[in-house]
XYZ file of C-alpha atoms in Angstrom:
300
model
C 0.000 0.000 0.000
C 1.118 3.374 -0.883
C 2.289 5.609 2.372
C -0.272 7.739 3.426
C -3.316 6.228 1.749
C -6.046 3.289 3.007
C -7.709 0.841 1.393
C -11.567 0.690 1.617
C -14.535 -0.770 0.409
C -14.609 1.866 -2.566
C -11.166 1.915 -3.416
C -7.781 3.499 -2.072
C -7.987 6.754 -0.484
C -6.006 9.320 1.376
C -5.657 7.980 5.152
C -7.132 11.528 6.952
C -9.978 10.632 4.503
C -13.676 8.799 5.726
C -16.366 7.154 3.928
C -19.824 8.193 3.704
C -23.252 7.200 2.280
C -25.236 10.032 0.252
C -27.577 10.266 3.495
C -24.300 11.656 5.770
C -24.142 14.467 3.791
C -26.867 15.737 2.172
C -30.680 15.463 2.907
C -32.312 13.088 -0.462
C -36.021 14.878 -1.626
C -35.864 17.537 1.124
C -39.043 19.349 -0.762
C -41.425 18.149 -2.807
C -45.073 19.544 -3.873
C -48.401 18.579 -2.083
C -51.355 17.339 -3.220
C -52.854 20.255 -1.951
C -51.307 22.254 -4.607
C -52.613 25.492 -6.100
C -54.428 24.343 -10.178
C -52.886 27.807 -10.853
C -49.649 27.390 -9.393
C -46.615 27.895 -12.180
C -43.016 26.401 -12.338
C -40.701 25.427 -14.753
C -40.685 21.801 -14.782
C -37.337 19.414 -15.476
C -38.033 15.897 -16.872
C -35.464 13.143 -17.573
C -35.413 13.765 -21.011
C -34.405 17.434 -20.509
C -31.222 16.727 -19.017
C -27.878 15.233 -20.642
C -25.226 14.758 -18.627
C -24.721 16.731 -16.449
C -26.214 19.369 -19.313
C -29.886 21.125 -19.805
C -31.146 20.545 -22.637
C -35.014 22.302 -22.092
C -37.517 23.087 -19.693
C -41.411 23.526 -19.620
C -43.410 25.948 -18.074
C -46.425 24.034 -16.712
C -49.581 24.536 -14.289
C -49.983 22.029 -11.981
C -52.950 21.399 -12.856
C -51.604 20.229 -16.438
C -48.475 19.033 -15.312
C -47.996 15.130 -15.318
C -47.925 13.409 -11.662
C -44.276 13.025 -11.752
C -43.809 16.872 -11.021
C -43.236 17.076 -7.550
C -40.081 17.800 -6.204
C -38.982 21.480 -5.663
C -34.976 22.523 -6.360
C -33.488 25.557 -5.796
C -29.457 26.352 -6.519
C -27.105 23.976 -5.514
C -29.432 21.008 -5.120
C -28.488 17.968 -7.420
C -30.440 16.168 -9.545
C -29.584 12.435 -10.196
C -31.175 9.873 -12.279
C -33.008 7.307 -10.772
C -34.482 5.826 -14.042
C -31.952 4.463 -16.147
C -29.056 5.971 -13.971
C -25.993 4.786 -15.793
C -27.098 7.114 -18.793
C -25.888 9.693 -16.362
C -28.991 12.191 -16.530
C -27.734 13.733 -13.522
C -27.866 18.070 -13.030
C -26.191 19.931 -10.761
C -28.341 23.350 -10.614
C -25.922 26.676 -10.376
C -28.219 29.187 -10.602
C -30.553 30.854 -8.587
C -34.230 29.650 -9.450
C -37.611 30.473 -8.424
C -40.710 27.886 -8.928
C -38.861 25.316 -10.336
C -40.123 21.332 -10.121
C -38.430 18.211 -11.841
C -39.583 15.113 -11.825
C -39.682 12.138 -9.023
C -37.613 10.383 -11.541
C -34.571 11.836 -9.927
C -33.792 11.706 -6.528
C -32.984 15.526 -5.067
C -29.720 16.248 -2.905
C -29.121 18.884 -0.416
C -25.955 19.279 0.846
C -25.329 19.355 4.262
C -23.798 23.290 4.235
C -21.278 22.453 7.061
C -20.401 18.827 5.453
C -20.356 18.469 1.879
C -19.984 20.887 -1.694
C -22.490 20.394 -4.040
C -19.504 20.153 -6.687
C -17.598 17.734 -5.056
C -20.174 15.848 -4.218
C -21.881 15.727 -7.997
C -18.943 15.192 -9.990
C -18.350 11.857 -7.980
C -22.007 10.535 -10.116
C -19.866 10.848 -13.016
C -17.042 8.937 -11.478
C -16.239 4.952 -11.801
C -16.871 4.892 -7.226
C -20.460 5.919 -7.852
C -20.866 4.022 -10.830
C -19.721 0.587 -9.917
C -22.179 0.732 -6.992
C -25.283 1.849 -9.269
C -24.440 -1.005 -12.051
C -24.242 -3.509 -8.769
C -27.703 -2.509 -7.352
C -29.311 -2.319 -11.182
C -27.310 -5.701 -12.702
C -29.421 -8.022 -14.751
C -32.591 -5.821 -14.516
C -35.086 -5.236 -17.565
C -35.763 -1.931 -16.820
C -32.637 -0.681 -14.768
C -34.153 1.795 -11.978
C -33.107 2.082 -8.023
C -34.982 4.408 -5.309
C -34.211 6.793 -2.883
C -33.352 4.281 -0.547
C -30.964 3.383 -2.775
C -29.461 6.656 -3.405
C -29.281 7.677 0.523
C -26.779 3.975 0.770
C -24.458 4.791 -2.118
C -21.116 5.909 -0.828
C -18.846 8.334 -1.522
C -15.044 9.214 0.142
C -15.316 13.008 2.061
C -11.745 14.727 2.643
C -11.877 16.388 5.824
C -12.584 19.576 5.115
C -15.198 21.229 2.920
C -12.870 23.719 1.672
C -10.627 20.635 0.293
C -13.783 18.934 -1.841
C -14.350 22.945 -2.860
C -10.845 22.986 -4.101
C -11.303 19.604 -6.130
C -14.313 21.134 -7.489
C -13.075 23.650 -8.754
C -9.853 21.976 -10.163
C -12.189 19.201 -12.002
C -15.106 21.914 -13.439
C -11.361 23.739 -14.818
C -10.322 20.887 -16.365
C -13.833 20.073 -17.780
C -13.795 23.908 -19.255
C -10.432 23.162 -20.920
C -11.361 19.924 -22.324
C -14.499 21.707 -23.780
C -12.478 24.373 -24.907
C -10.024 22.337 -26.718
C -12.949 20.084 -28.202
C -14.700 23.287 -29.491
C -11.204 24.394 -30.813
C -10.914 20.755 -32.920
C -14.242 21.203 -34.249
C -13.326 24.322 -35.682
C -9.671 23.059 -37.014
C -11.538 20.463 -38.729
C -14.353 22.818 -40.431
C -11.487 25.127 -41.264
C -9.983 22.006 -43.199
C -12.974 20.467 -44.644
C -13.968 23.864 -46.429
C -9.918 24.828 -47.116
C -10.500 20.935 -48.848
C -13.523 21.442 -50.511
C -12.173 25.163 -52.197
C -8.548 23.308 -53.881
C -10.652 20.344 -55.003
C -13.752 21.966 -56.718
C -12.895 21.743 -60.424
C -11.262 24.412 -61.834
C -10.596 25.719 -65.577
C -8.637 23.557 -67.297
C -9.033 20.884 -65.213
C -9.706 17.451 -66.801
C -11.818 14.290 -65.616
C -9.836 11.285 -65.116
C -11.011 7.460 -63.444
C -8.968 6.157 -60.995
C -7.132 3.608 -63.527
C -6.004 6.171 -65.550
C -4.170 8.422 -62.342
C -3.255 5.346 -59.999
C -1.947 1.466 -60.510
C -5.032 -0.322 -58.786
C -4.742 -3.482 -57.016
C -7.458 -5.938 -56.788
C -7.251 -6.745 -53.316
C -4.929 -6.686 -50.555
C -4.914 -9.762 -48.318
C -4.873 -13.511 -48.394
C -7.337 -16.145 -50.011
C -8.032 -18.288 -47.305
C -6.011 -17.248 -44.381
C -7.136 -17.821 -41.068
C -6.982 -16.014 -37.500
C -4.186 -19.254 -36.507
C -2.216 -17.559 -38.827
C -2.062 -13.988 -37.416
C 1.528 -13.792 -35.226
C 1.687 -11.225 -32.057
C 5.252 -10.741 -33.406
C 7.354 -11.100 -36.742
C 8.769 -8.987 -39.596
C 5.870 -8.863 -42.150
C 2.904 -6.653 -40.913
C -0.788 -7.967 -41.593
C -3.070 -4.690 -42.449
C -6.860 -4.846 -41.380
C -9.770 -3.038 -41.799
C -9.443 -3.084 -37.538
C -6.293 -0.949 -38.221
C -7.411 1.944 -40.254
C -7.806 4.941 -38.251
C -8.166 8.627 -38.999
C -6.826 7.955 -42.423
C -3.879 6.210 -41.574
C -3.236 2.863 -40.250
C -2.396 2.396 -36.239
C 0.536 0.089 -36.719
C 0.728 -1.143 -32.907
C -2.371 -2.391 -33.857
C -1.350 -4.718 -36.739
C -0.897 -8.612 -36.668
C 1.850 -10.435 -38.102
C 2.205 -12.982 -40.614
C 4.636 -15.437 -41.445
C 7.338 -15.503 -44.362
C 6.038 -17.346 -46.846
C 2.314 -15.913 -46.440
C 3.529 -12.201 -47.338
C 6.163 -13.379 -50.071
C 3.277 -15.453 -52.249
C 1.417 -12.425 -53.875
C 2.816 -8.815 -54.880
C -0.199 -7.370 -54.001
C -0.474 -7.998 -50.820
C 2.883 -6.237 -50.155
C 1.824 -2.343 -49.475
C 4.252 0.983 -49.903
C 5.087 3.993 -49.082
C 2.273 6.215 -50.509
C 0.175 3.681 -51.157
C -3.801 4.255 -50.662
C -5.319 1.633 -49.150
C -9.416 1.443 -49.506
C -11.576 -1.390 -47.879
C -14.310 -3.266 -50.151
C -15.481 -5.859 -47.600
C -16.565 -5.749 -43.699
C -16.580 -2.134 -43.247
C -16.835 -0.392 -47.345
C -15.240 3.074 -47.450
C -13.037 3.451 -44.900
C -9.230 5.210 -46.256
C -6.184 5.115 -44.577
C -2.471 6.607 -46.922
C 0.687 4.942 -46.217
C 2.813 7.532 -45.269
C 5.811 5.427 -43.839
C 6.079 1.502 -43.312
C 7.628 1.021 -40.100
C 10.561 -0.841 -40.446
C 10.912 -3.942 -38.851
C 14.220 -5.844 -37.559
């Protein structure tokens, strides 16, 4: 064991650490509407399908007396919304804003934090984490319709550091990692929209440009591969690679990926021997997919 750190039902943690269940530190559907409800009375209402996530998608504004019988609980900022129907699809919500009337539905259990115990951060990033999520696939294994309860909910743990201003501080650290990660997503998006269109100006066809086939620009091979060869065949190791359609990623081919085959299989047909530049395009399996040989690796 590592100095300093404990093992525990949940995993390793730091040793000034404790485990808790949900119900240590945070009240689970605190508030929730009564039957005795104003007809006239209007919120904005949250079902499952709103939320993705950890993400709002939508909202409705509803009476309640239209609103469907599932409208019940009451949230206000910093109360957490997690899934209880289908909960590894992770329709969970942490709400950061300041809200007035607003309802979701009793298919999500509502936390509270405990304000001297727990961060609502802390706490609601750990839903998204493999601790929480190992104990929900348990509780919902080999179930139709996977569901739990609050009861359910209130017995899930979760590991608490000591002090609420150290699971603040890991809050904050994750939600500025998950801003640079969406940051650097939205920033690939637009690298790869700045490409497609730089791609689709230098190939439209310009004046003077002719219309060839692909025979008449490039020596085409009719296959690459090997009539009858078998997966007994494929070596972990050797000096002659064997390309898949497996292999072919983001236009090139993932080489650590690649088989082996022996000798005498790669020496019995020219075309099965790729080079450099080559352009390799699958027919079978997967149709379509492209990957350019840039470089063979060279093997000893």
């Amino acid at each position: 064991m590592v100095v300093g750190f404990k093992n525990t039902e949940i995993g390793i943690i730091p040793n000034d650490w404790e485990i808790k269940s949900i119900s240590d530190v945070s009240d689970v559907d605190p508030d929730n509407l009564s039957s005795g409800t104003n007809p006239d009375y209007r919120f904005q209402y949250i079902s499952i399908e709103d939320v993705d996530c950890g993400i709002l998608r939508s909202r409705t504004e509803l009476t309640y007396s239209d609103a469907p019988s599932r409208a019940r609980r009451k949230i206000k900022k910093n109360d957490i919304l997690i899934s209880t129907v289908r909960p590894n699809l992770k329709s969970h919500l942490l709400i950061q804003e300041n809200v007035k009337d607003w309802i979701c539905s009793t298919g999500f259990s509502v936390l509270r934090c405990k304000s001297q115990i727990s961060d609502s951060g802390y706490l609601f990033n750990h839903f998204f984490s493999s601790i929480i999520s190992k104990q929900i696939e348990n509780l919902i294994s080999g179930s139709n319709y996977p569901s739990i309860n609050s009861k359910d909910v209130k017995e899930l743990k979760v590991p608490l550091p000591p002090t609420k201003a150290e699971q603040s501080a890991i809050a904050t650290a994750l939600n500025d990692a998950d801003a640079l990660i969406s940051q650097l997503e939205k920033l690939i998006a637009k690298k790869k929209a700045i490409k497609q269109g730089t791609m689709q100006e230098l190939l439209k066809p310009k004046e003077g440009w002719e219309t060839k086939t692909l025979g008449e620009v490039a020596t085409l091979k009719a296959r690459i591969g090997w009539q009858g060869l078998t997966t007994a065949e494929y070596r972990k190791t050797g000096n002659f690679y064997l390309i898949t359609g497996t292999e072919f990623k983001n236009g090139f081919i993932d080489w650590d990926r690649c088989n082996y085959v022996d000798e005498n299989r790669y020496i019995q047909d020219r075309n099965i021997q790729v080079k450099n530049h080559d352009i390799l395009v699958t027919k079978d399996g997967t149709i379509g997919k492209i990957a350019l040989i840039k470089s063979v690796p060279k093997l000893s």
